[in-house]
Amino acid sequence: MAGMETTMKVACIQMNISLCSKHENLERALSLAEDAVSKEAELLVFPEVFSTGFCYDRIGEVAETASGPTLEALRAFSREHGCILAGSMIEKREGDSISSELKVPSQFNLGFCIESGKLAGTHRKVQLYGPEKEYFAPGDSISPIRLQKYRLSLGLIVCNELRYPEVARKLALEGADLLVSAGEIPDFYIYPWRIMSISRAIENQLPHIACTRVGKDRYSTYPGGSFIADGWGRILAEAGKEECVLIGEIDPEEAREIRQTGSILEDRRPDLY
């Protein structure tokens, strides 16, 4: 995070998500985001598919392109407040050359990052879970998103991708300064998610903003527990089970020092594994 001179305030928008209710969810997200920026948060992270939940019954109806109204509203908010927003949404595929005969789903689970009103980068979820495979096409690339503010490189991870250490490692090897994950973690998986989220931070000596949702839908209940950790895996801030804005601070100098402690990445043996 070269160029940063002070701590950076970051926020997890740990929100309830009403299944398929796009307008309601967007209003809730922006209201919570207003709270976050009022507390001087500069980087705000939303849960996975925050605007719709996994709205499989109406997925064709709720899917949008990256130029659609949901990201346009987020761009306007980011422009007004000069902040960075990250999360995921259901993306409608367009201009696709893949034959319909292959029965490839017409949607992606799109991770996005917006900086000061502009779409800084996207990441289409590469590791799909369970029924997602029936409704989403898998992404085919993993790279950090480069930001202007603080000359920051952000490694964006979407939910199930945390189960695969290779995803976070590739982001780290390509220069990510911190990891950001957007999840929708059900009650039966909250303990593994927490352990894996901390592990990805420790393995790569990177801060991790791990954001998930709360509430209940037809599929499960969601117990929250979003947190912000440093590169040692120490919890800097942690949410409970209720909807909230979780604020934490990342110390760039300390983050840099942690990365320089030892030689984890340099001592790998790619010739053997």
mmCIF file of N, CA, C and O in Angstrom, residues 146-199:
data_model
loop_
_atom_site.group_PDB
_atom_site.id
_atom_site.type_symbol
_atom_site.label_atom_id
_atom_site.label_comp_id
_atom_site.label_asym_id
_atom_site.label_seq_id
_atom_site.Cartn_x
_atom_site.Cartn_y
_atom_site.Cartn_z
ATOM 1 N N ARG A 146 -6.650 -2.875 -9.592
ATOM 2 C CA ARG A 146 -5.771 -1.750 -9.293
ATOM 3 C C ARG A 146 -6.597 -0.492 -9.082
ATOM 4 O O ARG A 146 -7.435 -0.144 -9.908
ATOM 5 N N LEU A 147 -6.324 0.192 -7.990
ATOM 6 C CA LEU A 147 -7.036 1.416 -7.652
ATOM 7 C C LEU A 147 -6.077 2.604 -7.668
ATOM 8 O O LEU A 147 -4.875 2.456 -7.459
ATOM 9 N N GLN A 148 -6.639 3.792 -7.900
ATOM 10 C CA GLN A 148 -5.838 5.014 -7.871
ATOM 11 C C GLN A 148 -5.560 5.455 -6.432
ATOM 12 O O GLN A 148 -4.449 5.850 -6.102
ATOM 13 N N LYS A 149 -6.588 5.348 -5.591
ATOM 14 C CA LYS A 149 -6.449 5.827 -4.222
ATOM 15 C C LYS A 149 -5.411 5.005 -3.479
ATOM 16 O O LYS A 149 -5.504 3.775 -3.415
ATOM 17 N N TYR A 150 -4.439 5.665 -2.933
ATOM 18 C CA TYR A 150 -3.358 5.028 -2.176
ATOM 19 C C TYR A 150 -2.525 4.063 -3.016
ATOM 20 O O TYR A 150 -1.748 3.285 -2.473
ATOM 21 N N ARG A 151 -2.715 4.073 -4.351
ATOM 22 C CA ARG A 151 -2.014 3.107 -5.216
ATOM 23 C C ARG A 151 -2.221 1.688 -4.685
ATOM 24 O O ARG A 151 -1.292 0.900 -4.550
ATOM 25 N N LEU A 152 -3.477 1.383 -4.398
ATOM 26 C CA LEU A 152 -3.872 0.137 -3.743
ATOM 27 C C LEU A 152 -4.199 -0.942 -4.766
ATOM 28 O O LEU A 152 -4.790 -0.668 -5.803
ATOM 29 N N SER A 153 -3.826 -2.182 -4.478
ATOM 30 C CA SER A 153 -4.235 -3.335 -5.273
ATOM 31 C C SER A 153 -5.118 -4.226 -4.400
ATOM 32 O O SER A 153 -4.680 -4.692 -3.345
ATOM 33 N N LEU A 154 -6.330 -4.446 -4.836
ATOM 34 C CA LEU A 154 -7.343 -5.134 -4.042
ATOM 35 C C LEU A 154 -7.594 -6.517 -4.613
ATOM 36 O O LEU A 154 -7.877 -6.664 -5.807
ATOM 37 N N GLY A 155 -7.477 -7.539 -3.775
ATOM 38 C CA GLY A 155 -7.774 -8.904 -4.185
ATOM 39 C C GLY A 155 -9.196 -9.263 -3.810
ATOM 40 O O GLY A 155 -9.491 -9.478 -2.636
ATOM 41 N N LEU A 156 -10.087 -9.330 -4.789
ATOM 42 C CA LEU A 156 -11.510 -9.569 -4.542
ATOM 43 C C LEU A 156 -11.828 -11.051 -4.659
ATOM 44 O O LEU A 156 -11.512 -11.694 -5.669
ATOM 45 N N ILE A 157 -12.458 -11.591 -3.615
ATOM 46 C CA ILE A 157 -12.823 -13.008 -3.529
ATOM 47 C C ILE A 157 -14.325 -13.089 -3.299
ATOM 48 O O ILE A 157 -14.866 -12.383 -2.437
ATOM 49 N N VAL A 158 -15.013 -13.947 -4.045
ATOM 50 C CA VAL A 158 -16.465 -14.082 -3.898
ATOM 51 C C VAL A 158 -16.785 -15.425 -3.240
ATOM 52 O O VAL A 158 -16.605 -16.486 -3.834
ATOM 53 N N CYS A 159 -17.176 -15.369 -1.996
ATOM 54 C CA CYS A 159 -17.718 -16.457 -1.192
ATOM 55 C C CYS A 159 -16.963 -17.782 -1.320
ATOM 56 O O CYS A 159 -15.893 -17.943 -0.751
ATOM 57 N N ASN A 160 -17.501 -18.733 -2.082
ATOM 58 C CA ASN A 160 -16.959 -20.093 -2.136
ATOM 59 C C ASN A 160 -15.507 -20.148 -2.585
ATOM 60 O O ASN A 160 -14.809 -21.137 -2.351
ATOM 61 N N GLU A 161 -15.018 -19.098 -3.205
ATOM 62 C CA GLU A 161 -13.621 -19.065 -3.641
ATOM 63 C C GLU A 161 -12.655 -19.119 -2.458
ATOM 64 O O GLU A 161 -11.493 -19.492 -2.635
ATOM 65 N N LEU A 162 -13.134 -18.765 -1.267
ATOM 66 C CA LEU A 162 -12.294 -18.862 -0.084
ATOM 67 C C LEU A 162 -11.868 -20.294 0.208
ATOM 68 O O LEU A 162 -10.842 -20.535 0.851
ATOM 69 N N ARG A 163 -12.654 -21.266 -0.253
ATOM 70 C CA ARG A 163 -12.340 -22.674 0.005
ATOM 71 C C ARG A 163 -11.104 -23.130 -0.761
ATOM 72 O O ARG A 163 -10.562 -24.202 -0.487
ATOM 73 N N TYR A 164 -10.677 -22.338 -1.713
ATOM 74 C CA TYR A 164 -9.564 -22.706 -2.575
ATOM 75 C C TYR A 164 -8.398 -21.751 -2.306
ATOM 76 O O TYR A 164 -8.382 -20.620 -2.795
ATOM 77 N N PRO A 165 -7.403 -22.181 -1.532
ATOM 78 C CA PRO A 165 -6.287 -21.297 -1.189
ATOM 79 C C PRO A 165 -5.569 -20.732 -2.409
ATOM 80 O O PRO A 165 -4.967 -19.655 -2.336
ATOM 81 N N GLU A 166 -5.668 -21.444 -3.531
ATOM 82 C CA GLU A 166 -4.979 -20.992 -4.737
ATOM 83 C C GLU A 166 -5.495 -19.638 -5.226
ATOM 84 O O GLU A 166 -4.749 -18.874 -5.843
ATOM 85 N N VAL A 167 -6.770 -19.351 -4.979
ATOM 86 C CA VAL A 167 -7.341 -18.086 -5.445
ATOM 87 C C VAL A 167 -6.668 -16.914 -4.729
ATOM 88 O O VAL A 167 -6.159 -15.981 -5.361
ATOM 89 N N ALA A 168 -6.655 -16.956 -3.388
ATOM 90 C CA ALA A 168 -6.018 -15.887 -2.621
ATOM 91 C C ALA A 168 -4.523 -15.829 -2.902
ATOM 92 O O ALA A 168 -3.938 -14.740 -2.983
ATOM 93 N N ARG A 169 -3.882 -16.988 -3.050
ATOM 94 C CA ARG A 169 -2.442 -17.010 -3.313
ATOM 95 C C ARG A 169 -2.113 -16.340 -4.648
ATOM 96 O O ARG A 169 -1.142 -15.601 -4.766
ATOM 97 N N LYS A 170 -2.909 -16.627 -5.687
ATOM 98 C CA LYS A 170 -2.663 -15.998 -6.981
ATOM 99 C C LYS A 170 -2.814 -14.483 -6.872
ATOM 100 O O LYS A 170 -2.020 -13.727 -7.448
ATOM 101 N N LEU A 171 -3.807 -14.024 -6.133
ATOM 102 C CA LEU A 171 -3.984 -12.586 -5.935
ATOM 103 C C LEU A 171 -2.775 -11.991 -5.228
ATOM 104 O O LEU A 171 -2.288 -10.919 -5.602
ATOM 105 N N ALA A 172 -2.278 -12.700 -4.211
ATOM 106 C CA ALA A 172 -1.108 -12.218 -3.479
ATOM 107 C C ALA A 172 0.127 -12.180 -4.376
ATOM 108 O O ALA A 172 0.883 -11.197 -4.373
ATOM 109 N N LEU A 173 0.338 -13.217 -5.151
ATOM 110 C CA LEU A 173 1.506 -13.275 -6.029
ATOM 111 C C LEU A 173 1.474 -12.193 -7.091
ATOM 112 O O LEU A 173 2.522 -11.746 -7.578
ATOM 113 N N GLU A 174 0.260 -11.757 -7.456
ATOM 114 C CA GLU A 174 0.137 -10.714 -8.470
ATOM 115 C C GLU A 174 0.069 -9.320 -7.867
ATOM 116 O O GLU A 174 -0.237 -8.348 -8.561
ATOM 117 N N GLY A 175 0.351 -9.219 -6.561
ATOM 118 C CA GLY A 175 0.535 -7.897 -5.983
ATOM 119 C C GLY A 175 -0.599 -7.325 -5.163
ATOM 120 O O GLY A 175 -0.593 -6.123 -4.866
ATOM 121 N N ALA A 176 -1.576 -8.149 -4.766
ATOM 122 C CA ALA A 176 -2.657 -7.621 -3.927
ATOM 123 C C ALA A 176 -2.096 -7.092 -2.608
ATOM 124 O O ALA A 176 -1.218 -7.693 -2.003
ATOM 125 N N ASP A 177 -2.605 -5.938 -2.170
ATOM 126 C CA ASP A 177 -2.219 -5.340 -0.894
ATOM 127 C C ASP A 177 -3.137 -5.765 0.241
ATOM 128 O O ASP A 177 -2.756 -5.688 1.409
ATOM 129 N N LEU A 178 -4.346 -6.155 -0.098
ATOM 130 C CA LEU A 178 -5.284 -6.673 0.889
ATOM 131 C C LEU A 178 -6.302 -7.548 0.190
ATOM 132 O O LEU A 178 -6.486 -7.466 -1.031
ATOM 133 N N LEU A 179 -6.943 -8.418 0.966
ATOM 134 C CA LEU A 179 -7.990 -9.291 0.466
ATOM 135 C C LEU A 179 -9.345 -8.755 0.917
ATOM 136 O O LEU A 179 -9.498 -8.304 2.054
ATOM 137 N N VAL A 180 -10.302 -8.811 0.020
ATOM 138 C CA VAL A 180 -11.681 -8.423 0.311
ATOM 139 C C VAL A 180 -12.567 -9.563 -0.145
ATOM 140 O O VAL A 180 -12.485 -9.979 -1.311
ATOM 141 N N SER A 181 -13.385 -10.106 0.756
ATOM 142 C CA SER A 181 -14.286 -11.182 0.352
ATOM 143 C C SER A 181 -15.733 -10.813 0.638
ATOM 144 O O SER A 181 -16.051 -10.270 1.692
ATOM 145 N N ALA A 182 -16.578 -11.101 -0.359
ATOM 146 C CA ALA A 182 -18.018 -10.862 -0.251
ATOM 147 C C ALA A 182 -18.695 -12.225 -0.189
ATOM 148 O O ALA A 182 -18.592 -13.016 -1.129
ATOM 149 N N GLY A 183 -19.378 -12.511 0.924
ATOM 150 C CA GLY A 183 -19.984 -13.820 1.101
ATOM 151 C C GLY A 183 -21.450 -13.755 1.472
ATOM 152 O O GLY A 183 -21.991 -12.707 1.824
ATOM 153 N N GLU A 184 -22.092 -14.910 1.359
ATOM 154 C CA GLU A 184 -23.457 -15.100 1.874
ATOM 155 C C GLU A 184 -23.409 -16.441 2.600
ATOM 156 O O GLU A 184 -23.766 -17.483 2.058
ATOM 157 N N ILE A 185 -22.959 -16.394 3.850
ATOM 158 C CA ILE A 185 -22.577 -17.605 4.565
ATOM 159 C C ILE A 185 -23.725 -18.096 5.455
ATOM 160 O O ILE A 185 -24.136 -17.408 6.390
ATOM 161 N N PRO A 186 -24.241 -19.308 5.192
ATOM 162 C CA PRO A 186 -25.337 -19.859 6.001
ATOM 163 C C PRO A 186 -24.830 -20.371 7.342
ATOM 164 O O PRO A 186 -23.631 -20.578 7.551
ATOM 165 N N ASP A 187 -25.776 -20.598 8.251
ATOM 166 C CA ASP A 187 -25.417 -20.971 9.624
ATOM 167 C C ASP A 187 -24.576 -22.240 9.697
ATOM 168 O O ASP A 187 -23.650 -22.331 10.500
ATOM 169 N N PHE A 188 -24.859 -23.230 8.838
ATOM 170 C CA PHE A 188 -24.133 -24.496 8.939
ATOM 171 C C PHE A 188 -22.675 -24.384 8.484
ATOM 172 O O PHE A 188 -21.889 -25.293 8.726
ATOM 173 N N TYR A 189 -22.331 -23.259 7.857
ATOM 174 C CA TYR A 189 -20.975 -23.149 7.329
ATOM 175 C C TYR A 189 -20.177 -22.004 7.956
ATOM 176 O O TYR A 189 -19.063 -21.715 7.534
ATOM 177 N N ILE A 190 -20.721 -21.385 8.993
ATOM 178 C CA ILE A 190 -20.086 -20.186 9.522
ATOM 179 C C ILE A 190 -18.729 -20.474 10.152
ATOM 180 O O ILE A 190 -17.792 -19.682 10.025
ATOM 181 N N TYR A 191 -18.583 -21.627 10.833
ATOM 182 C CA TYR A 191 -17.304 -21.919 11.479
ATOM 183 C C TYR A 191 -16.201 -22.170 10.455
ATOM 184 O O TYR A 191 -15.121 -21.559 10.539
ATOM 185 N N PRO A 192 -16.411 -23.045 9.452
ATOM 186 C CA PRO A 192 -15.369 -23.204 8.429
ATOM 187 C C PRO A 192 -15.041 -21.893 7.714
ATOM 188 O O PRO A 192 -13.871 -21.617 7.419
ATOM 189 N N TRP A 193 -16.064 -21.097 7.420
ATOM 190 C CA TRP A 193 -15.827 -19.821 6.733
ATOM 191 C C TRP A 193 -14.902 -18.919 7.533
ATOM 192 O O TRP A 193 -13.975 -18.312 6.982
ATOM 193 N N ARG A 194 -15.144 -18.854 8.833
ATOM 194 C CA ARG A 194 -14.319 -17.998 9.674
ATOM 195 C C ARG A 194 -12.860 -18.473 9.677
ATOM 196 O O ARG A 194 -11.929 -17.678 9.523
ATOM 197 N N ILE A 195 -12.667 -19.772 9.855
ATOM 198 C CA ILE A 195 -11.314 -20.324 9.882
ATOM 199 C C ILE A 195 -10.616 -20.100 8.547
ATOM 200 O O ILE A 195 -9.431 -19.701 8.494
ATOM 201 N N MET A 196 -11.304 -20.358 7.451
ATOM 202 C CA MET A 196 -10.694 -20.173 6.137
ATOM 203 C C MET A 196 -10.373 -18.705 5.869
ATOM 204 O O MET A 196 -9.320 -18.389 5.292
ATOM 205 N N SER A 197 -11.254 -17.815 6.297
ATOM 206 C CA SER A 197 -11.022 -16.390 6.067
ATOM 207 C C SER A 197 -9.784 -15.905 6.812
ATOM 208 O O SER A 197 -8.983 -15.136 6.268
ATOM 209 N N ILE A 198 -9.623 -16.362 8.049
ATOM 210 C CA ILE A 198 -8.428 -16.004 8.815
ATOM 211 C C ILE A 198 -7.195 -16.651 8.190
ATOM 212 O O ILE A 198 -6.125 -16.024 8.082
ATOM 213 N N SER A 199 -7.340 -17.894 7.763
ATOM 214 C CA SER A 199 -6.209 -18.605 7.165
ATOM 215 C C SER A 199 -5.713 -17.914 5.905
ATOM 216 O O SER A 199 -4.497 -17.813 5.677
#
